[in-house]
CSV table of C-alpha atoms in Angstrom, one decimal:
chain,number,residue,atom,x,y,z
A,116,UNK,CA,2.7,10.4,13.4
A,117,UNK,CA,0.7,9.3,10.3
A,118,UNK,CA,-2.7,9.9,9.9
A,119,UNK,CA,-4.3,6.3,10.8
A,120,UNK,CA,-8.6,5.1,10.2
A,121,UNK,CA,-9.4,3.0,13.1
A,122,UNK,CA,-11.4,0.2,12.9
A,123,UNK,CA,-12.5,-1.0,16.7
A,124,UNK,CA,-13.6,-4.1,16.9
A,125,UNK,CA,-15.4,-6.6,20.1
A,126,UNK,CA,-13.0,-9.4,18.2
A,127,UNK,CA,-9.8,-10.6,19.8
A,128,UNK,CA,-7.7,-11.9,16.7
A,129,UNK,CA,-4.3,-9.6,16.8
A,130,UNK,CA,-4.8,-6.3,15.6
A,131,UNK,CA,-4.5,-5.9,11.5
A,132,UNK,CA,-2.0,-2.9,10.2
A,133,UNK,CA,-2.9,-1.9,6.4
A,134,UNK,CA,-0.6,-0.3,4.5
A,135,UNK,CA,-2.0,1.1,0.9
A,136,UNK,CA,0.4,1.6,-2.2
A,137,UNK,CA,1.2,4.3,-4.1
A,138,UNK,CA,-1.2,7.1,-5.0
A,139,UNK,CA,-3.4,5.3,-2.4
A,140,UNK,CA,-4.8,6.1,1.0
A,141,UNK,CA,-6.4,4.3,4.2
A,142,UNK,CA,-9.7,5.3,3.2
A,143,UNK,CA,-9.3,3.2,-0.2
A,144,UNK,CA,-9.1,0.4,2.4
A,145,UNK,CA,-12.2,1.8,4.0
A,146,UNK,CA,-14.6,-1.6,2.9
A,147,UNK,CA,-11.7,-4.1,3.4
A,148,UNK,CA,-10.7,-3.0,6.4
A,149,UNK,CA,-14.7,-2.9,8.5
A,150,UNK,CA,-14.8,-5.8,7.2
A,151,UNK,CA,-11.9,-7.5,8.5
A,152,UNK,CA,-12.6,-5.8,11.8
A,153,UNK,CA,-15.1,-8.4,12.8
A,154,UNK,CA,-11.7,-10.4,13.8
A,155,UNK,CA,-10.2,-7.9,16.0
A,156,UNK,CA,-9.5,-4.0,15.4
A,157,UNK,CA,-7.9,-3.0,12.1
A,158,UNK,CA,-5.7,0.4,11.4
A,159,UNK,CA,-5.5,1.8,7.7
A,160,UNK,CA,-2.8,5.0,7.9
A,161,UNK,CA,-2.2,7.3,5.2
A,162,UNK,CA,1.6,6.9,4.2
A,163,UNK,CA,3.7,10.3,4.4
A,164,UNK,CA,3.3,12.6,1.5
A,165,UNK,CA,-0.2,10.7,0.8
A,166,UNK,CA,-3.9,11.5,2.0
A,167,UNK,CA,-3.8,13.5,5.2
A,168,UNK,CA,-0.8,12.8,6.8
A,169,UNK,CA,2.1,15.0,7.0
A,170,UNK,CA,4.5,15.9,4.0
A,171,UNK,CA,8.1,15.1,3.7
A,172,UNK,CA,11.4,15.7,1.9
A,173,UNK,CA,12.0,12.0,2.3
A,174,UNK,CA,10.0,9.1,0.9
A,175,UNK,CA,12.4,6.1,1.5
A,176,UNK,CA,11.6,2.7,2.2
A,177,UNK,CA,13.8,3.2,5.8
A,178,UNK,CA,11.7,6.3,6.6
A,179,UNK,CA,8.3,4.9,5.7
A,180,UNK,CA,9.4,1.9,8.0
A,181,UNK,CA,9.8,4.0,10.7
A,182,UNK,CA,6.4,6.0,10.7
A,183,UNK,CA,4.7,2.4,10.7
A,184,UNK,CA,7.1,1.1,13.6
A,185,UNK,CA,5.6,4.5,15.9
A,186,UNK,CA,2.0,3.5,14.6
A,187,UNK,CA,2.3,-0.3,16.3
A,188,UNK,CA,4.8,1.3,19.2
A,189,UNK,CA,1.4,3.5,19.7
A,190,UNK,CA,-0.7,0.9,20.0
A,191,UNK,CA,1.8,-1.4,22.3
A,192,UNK,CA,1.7,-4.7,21.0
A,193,UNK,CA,2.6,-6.7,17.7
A,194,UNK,CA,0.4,-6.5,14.8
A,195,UNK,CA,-0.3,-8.3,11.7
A,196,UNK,CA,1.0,-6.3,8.7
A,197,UNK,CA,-0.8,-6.2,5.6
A,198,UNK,CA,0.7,-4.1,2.9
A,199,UNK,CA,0.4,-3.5,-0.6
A,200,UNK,CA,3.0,-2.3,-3.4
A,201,UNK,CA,5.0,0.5,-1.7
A,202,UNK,CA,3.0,-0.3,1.5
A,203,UNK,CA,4.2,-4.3,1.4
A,204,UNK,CA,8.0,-2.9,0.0
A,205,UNK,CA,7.6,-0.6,3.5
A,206,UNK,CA,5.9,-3.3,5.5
A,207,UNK,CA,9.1,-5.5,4.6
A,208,UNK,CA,11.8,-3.5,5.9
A,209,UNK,CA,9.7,-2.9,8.8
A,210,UNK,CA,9.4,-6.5,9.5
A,211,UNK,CA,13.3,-7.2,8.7
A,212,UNK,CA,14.4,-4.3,10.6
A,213,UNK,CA,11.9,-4.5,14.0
A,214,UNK,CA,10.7,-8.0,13.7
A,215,UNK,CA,9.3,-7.9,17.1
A,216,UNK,CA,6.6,-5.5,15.7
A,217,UNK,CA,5.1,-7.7,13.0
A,218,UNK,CA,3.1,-11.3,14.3
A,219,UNK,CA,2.3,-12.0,10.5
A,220,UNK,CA,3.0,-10.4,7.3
A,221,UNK,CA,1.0,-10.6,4.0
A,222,UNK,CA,2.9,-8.8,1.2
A,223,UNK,CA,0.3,-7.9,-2.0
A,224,UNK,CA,1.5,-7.9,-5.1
A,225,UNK,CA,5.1,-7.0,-4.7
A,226,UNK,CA,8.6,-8.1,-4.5
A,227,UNK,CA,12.0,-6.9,-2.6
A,228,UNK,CA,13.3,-5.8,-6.1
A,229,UNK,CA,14.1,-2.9,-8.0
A,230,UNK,CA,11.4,-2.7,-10.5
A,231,UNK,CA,12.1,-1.2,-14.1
A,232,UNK,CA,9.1,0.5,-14.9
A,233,UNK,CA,8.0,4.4,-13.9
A,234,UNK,CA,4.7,5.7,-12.4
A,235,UNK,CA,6.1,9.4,-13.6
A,236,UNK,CA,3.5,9.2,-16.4
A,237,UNK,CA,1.2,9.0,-13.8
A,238,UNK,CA,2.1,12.1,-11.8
A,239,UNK,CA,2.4,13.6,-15.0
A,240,UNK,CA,-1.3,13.5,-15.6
A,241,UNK,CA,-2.0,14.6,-12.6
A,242,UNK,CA,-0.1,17.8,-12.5
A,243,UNK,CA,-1.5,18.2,-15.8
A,244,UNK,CA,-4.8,18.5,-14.5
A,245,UNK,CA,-6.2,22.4,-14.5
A,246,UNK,CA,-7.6,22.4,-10.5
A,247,UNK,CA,-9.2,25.6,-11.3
A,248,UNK,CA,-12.1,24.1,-13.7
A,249,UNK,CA,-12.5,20.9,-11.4
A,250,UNK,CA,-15.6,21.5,-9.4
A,251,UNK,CA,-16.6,17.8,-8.8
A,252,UNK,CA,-14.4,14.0,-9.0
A,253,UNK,CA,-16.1,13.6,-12.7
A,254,UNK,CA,-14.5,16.8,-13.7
A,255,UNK,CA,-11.0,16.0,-13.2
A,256,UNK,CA,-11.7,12.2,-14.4
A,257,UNK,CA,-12.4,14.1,-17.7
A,258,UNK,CA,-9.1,15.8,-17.9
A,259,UNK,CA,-7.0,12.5,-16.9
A,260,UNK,CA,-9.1,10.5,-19.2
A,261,UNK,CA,-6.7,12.2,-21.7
A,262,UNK,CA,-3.0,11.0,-20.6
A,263,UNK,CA,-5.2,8.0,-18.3
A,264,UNK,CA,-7.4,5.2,-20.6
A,265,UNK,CA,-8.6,2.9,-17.4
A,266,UNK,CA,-11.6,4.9,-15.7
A,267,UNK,CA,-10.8,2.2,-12.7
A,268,UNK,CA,-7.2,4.6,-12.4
A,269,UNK,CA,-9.0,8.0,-13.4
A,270,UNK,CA,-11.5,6.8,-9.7
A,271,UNK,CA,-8.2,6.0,-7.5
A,272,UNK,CA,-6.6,8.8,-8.6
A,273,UNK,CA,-9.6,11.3,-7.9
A,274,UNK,CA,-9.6,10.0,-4.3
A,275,UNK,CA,-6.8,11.7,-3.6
A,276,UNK,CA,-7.9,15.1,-4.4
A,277,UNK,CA,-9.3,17.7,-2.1
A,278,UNK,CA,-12.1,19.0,-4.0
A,279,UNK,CA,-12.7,22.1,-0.7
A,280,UNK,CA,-9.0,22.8,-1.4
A,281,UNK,CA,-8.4,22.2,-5.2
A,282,UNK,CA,-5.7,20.1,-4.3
A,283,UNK,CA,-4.4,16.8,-4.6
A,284,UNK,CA,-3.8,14.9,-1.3
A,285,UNK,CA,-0.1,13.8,-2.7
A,286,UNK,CA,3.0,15.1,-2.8
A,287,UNK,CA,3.7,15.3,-6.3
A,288,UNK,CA,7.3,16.9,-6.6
A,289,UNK,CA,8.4,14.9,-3.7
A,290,UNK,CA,7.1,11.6,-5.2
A,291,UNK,CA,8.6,12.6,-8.2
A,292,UNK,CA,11.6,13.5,-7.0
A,293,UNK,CA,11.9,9.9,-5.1
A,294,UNK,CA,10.6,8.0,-7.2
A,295,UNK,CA,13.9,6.0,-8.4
A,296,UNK,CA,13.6,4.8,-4.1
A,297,UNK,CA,10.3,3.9,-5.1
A,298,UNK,CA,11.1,2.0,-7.5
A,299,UNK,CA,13.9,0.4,-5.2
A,300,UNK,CA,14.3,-1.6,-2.5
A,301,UNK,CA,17.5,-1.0,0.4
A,302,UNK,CA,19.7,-2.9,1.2
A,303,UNK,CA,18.6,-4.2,4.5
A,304,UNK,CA,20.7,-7.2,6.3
A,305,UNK,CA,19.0,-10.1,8.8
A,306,UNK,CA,15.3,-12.3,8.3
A,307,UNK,CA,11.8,-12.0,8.9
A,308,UNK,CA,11.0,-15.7,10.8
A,309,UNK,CA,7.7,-15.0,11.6
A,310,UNK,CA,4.6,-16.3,8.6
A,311,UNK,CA,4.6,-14.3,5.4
A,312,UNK,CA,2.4,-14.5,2.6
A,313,UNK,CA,3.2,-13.1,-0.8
A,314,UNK,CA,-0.5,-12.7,-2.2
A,315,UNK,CA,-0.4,-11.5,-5.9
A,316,UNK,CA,-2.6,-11.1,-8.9
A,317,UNK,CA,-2.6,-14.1,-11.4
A,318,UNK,CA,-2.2,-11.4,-14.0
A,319,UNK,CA,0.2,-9.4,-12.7
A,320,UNK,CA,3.7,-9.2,-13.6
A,321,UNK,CA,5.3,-7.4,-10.0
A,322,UNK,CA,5.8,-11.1,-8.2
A,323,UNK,CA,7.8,-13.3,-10.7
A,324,UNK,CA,9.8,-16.6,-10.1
A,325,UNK,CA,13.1,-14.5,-10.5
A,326,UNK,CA,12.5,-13.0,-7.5
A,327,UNK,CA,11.9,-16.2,-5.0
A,328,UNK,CA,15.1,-16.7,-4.0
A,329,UNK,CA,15.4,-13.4,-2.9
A,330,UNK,CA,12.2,-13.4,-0.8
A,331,UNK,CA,13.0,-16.7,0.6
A,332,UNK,CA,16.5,-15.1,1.6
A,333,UNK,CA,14.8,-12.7,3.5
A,334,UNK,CA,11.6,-14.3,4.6
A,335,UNK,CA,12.5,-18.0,5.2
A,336,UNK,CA,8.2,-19.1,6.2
A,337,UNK,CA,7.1,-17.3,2.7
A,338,UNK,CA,4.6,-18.7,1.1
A,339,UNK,CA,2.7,-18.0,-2.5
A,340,UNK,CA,-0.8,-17.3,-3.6
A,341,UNK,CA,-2.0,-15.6,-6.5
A,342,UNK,CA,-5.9,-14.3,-7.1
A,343,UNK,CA,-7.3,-15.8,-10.6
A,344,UNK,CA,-8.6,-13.2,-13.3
A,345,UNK,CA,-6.4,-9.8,-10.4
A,346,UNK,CA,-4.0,-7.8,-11.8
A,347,UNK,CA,-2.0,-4.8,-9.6
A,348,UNK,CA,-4.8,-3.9,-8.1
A,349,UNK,CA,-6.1,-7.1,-6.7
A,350,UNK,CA,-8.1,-5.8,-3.4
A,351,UNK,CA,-9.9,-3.1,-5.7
A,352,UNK,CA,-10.6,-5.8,-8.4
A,353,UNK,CA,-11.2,-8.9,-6.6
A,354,UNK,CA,-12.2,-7.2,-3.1
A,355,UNK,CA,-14.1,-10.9,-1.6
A,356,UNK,CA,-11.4,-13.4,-3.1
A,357,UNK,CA,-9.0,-10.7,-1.8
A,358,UNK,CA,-10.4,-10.6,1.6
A,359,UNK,CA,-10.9,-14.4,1.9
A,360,UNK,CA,-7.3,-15.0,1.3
A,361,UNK,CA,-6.8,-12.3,4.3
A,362,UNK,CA,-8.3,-14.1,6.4
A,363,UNK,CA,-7.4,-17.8,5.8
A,364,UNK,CA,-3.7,-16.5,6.2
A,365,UNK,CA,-4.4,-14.7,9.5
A,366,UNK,CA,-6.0,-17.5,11.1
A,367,UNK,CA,-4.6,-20.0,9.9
A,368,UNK,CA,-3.1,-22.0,13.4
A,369,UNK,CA,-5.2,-19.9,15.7
């Protein structure tokens, strides 16, 4: 099963599932999700081939889907799904495909689409990273800065490295390999019924008009919000706005 950050909580809201993007982890949730917990208890798991849960040949949206379905099966009643770029594209299919696991689903910055662009230039500066010389985060920061200009990336991406191990925390080939699925989204038949929330940034480019219909095809209840002056990354760059619009969508009718 994946590797899953509890946050327990004396709340009694319905339990919060957070599912990080690519690259990411559930300890880049770490401050997002204690904070939430004051609701109820909150889980942030470490998607397969990412941070320390197990690695896999496969990295499809079906797979990914059903490693979150055994993570709310564990815990024995419906939660409320929160995921983000590959997580919200994996937290859809889980909510079309076992609706009776998902109360509520908030879907950050990302659409049911194919997208166009590639994070291989990405993986490409990581790999390109010597491990051997990198005795501290700063030190491999240094050798991305040279493929990566945003320091905010050159800090995600460090998370993700095992600095014991001189390692990264990612399956690089496989992610590689996969990354057209990625990219993707399957084909997956039937609705999502229950509340949905497509949260994105107001500078972002992932959640456009085009794609509405097809959202509203597949989850009838969505509704829209974007986060003034957020891009991509809108719980790393607008962490309070991000977390307000959390919460006004999960207890909104409680």
């Amino acid at each position: 099963m994946l590797n899953t950050l509890k946050h327990p909580s004396d709340g009694t809201a319905t339990p919060v599932l957070i599912v990080h993007g690519l690259f990411g982890s559930g300890r880049n949730w770490g401050v997002i999700a204690k904070r939430l917990s004051d609701r109820g208890p909150v889980t942030a798991v470490d998607m397969r081939n990412h941070g320390d849960s197990f690695w896999s040949d496969r990295h499809s949206y079906d797979a990914m889907a059903d490693d979150l379905a055994r993570v709310i099966d564990a815990q024995g009643a419906p939660m409320d799904v929160v995921g983000h770029s590959m997580g919200g594209k994996a937290a859809m299919v889980l909510a079309l495909r076992r609706p009776d696991l998902v109360n509520r689903l908030l879907v950050a910055d990302i659409a049911p689409v194919t997208y166009g662009h590639s994070q291989m230039p990405f993986i490409n500066a990581m790999r390109d990273v010597d491990l051997s010389l990198v005795e501290k985060r700063s030190d491999a920061s240094a050798q991305l800065a040279r493929h990566v200009d945003d320091p905010t990336l050159q800090a995600f991406f460090t998370q993700s490295l095992d600095l014991k191990a001189k390692r990264w925390k990612l399956n690089l080939e496989v992610l590689a390999a996969e990354m057209p699925n990625i990219l993707g989204f399957p084909d997956v038949t039937g609705q999502f019924d229950g509340p949905t929330l497509f949260l994105s940034g107001a500078q972002s480019e992932y959640v456009t008009s085009d794609s509405r219909p097809t959202i509203r095809t597949l989850f009838p209840k969505a509704r829209f919000a974007k986060i003034p002056g957020a891009g991509h990354w809108l719980h790393a760059e607008k962490p309070r706005e991000f977390e307000a619009s959390v919460r006004a969508f999960l207890d909104y009718g409680q």
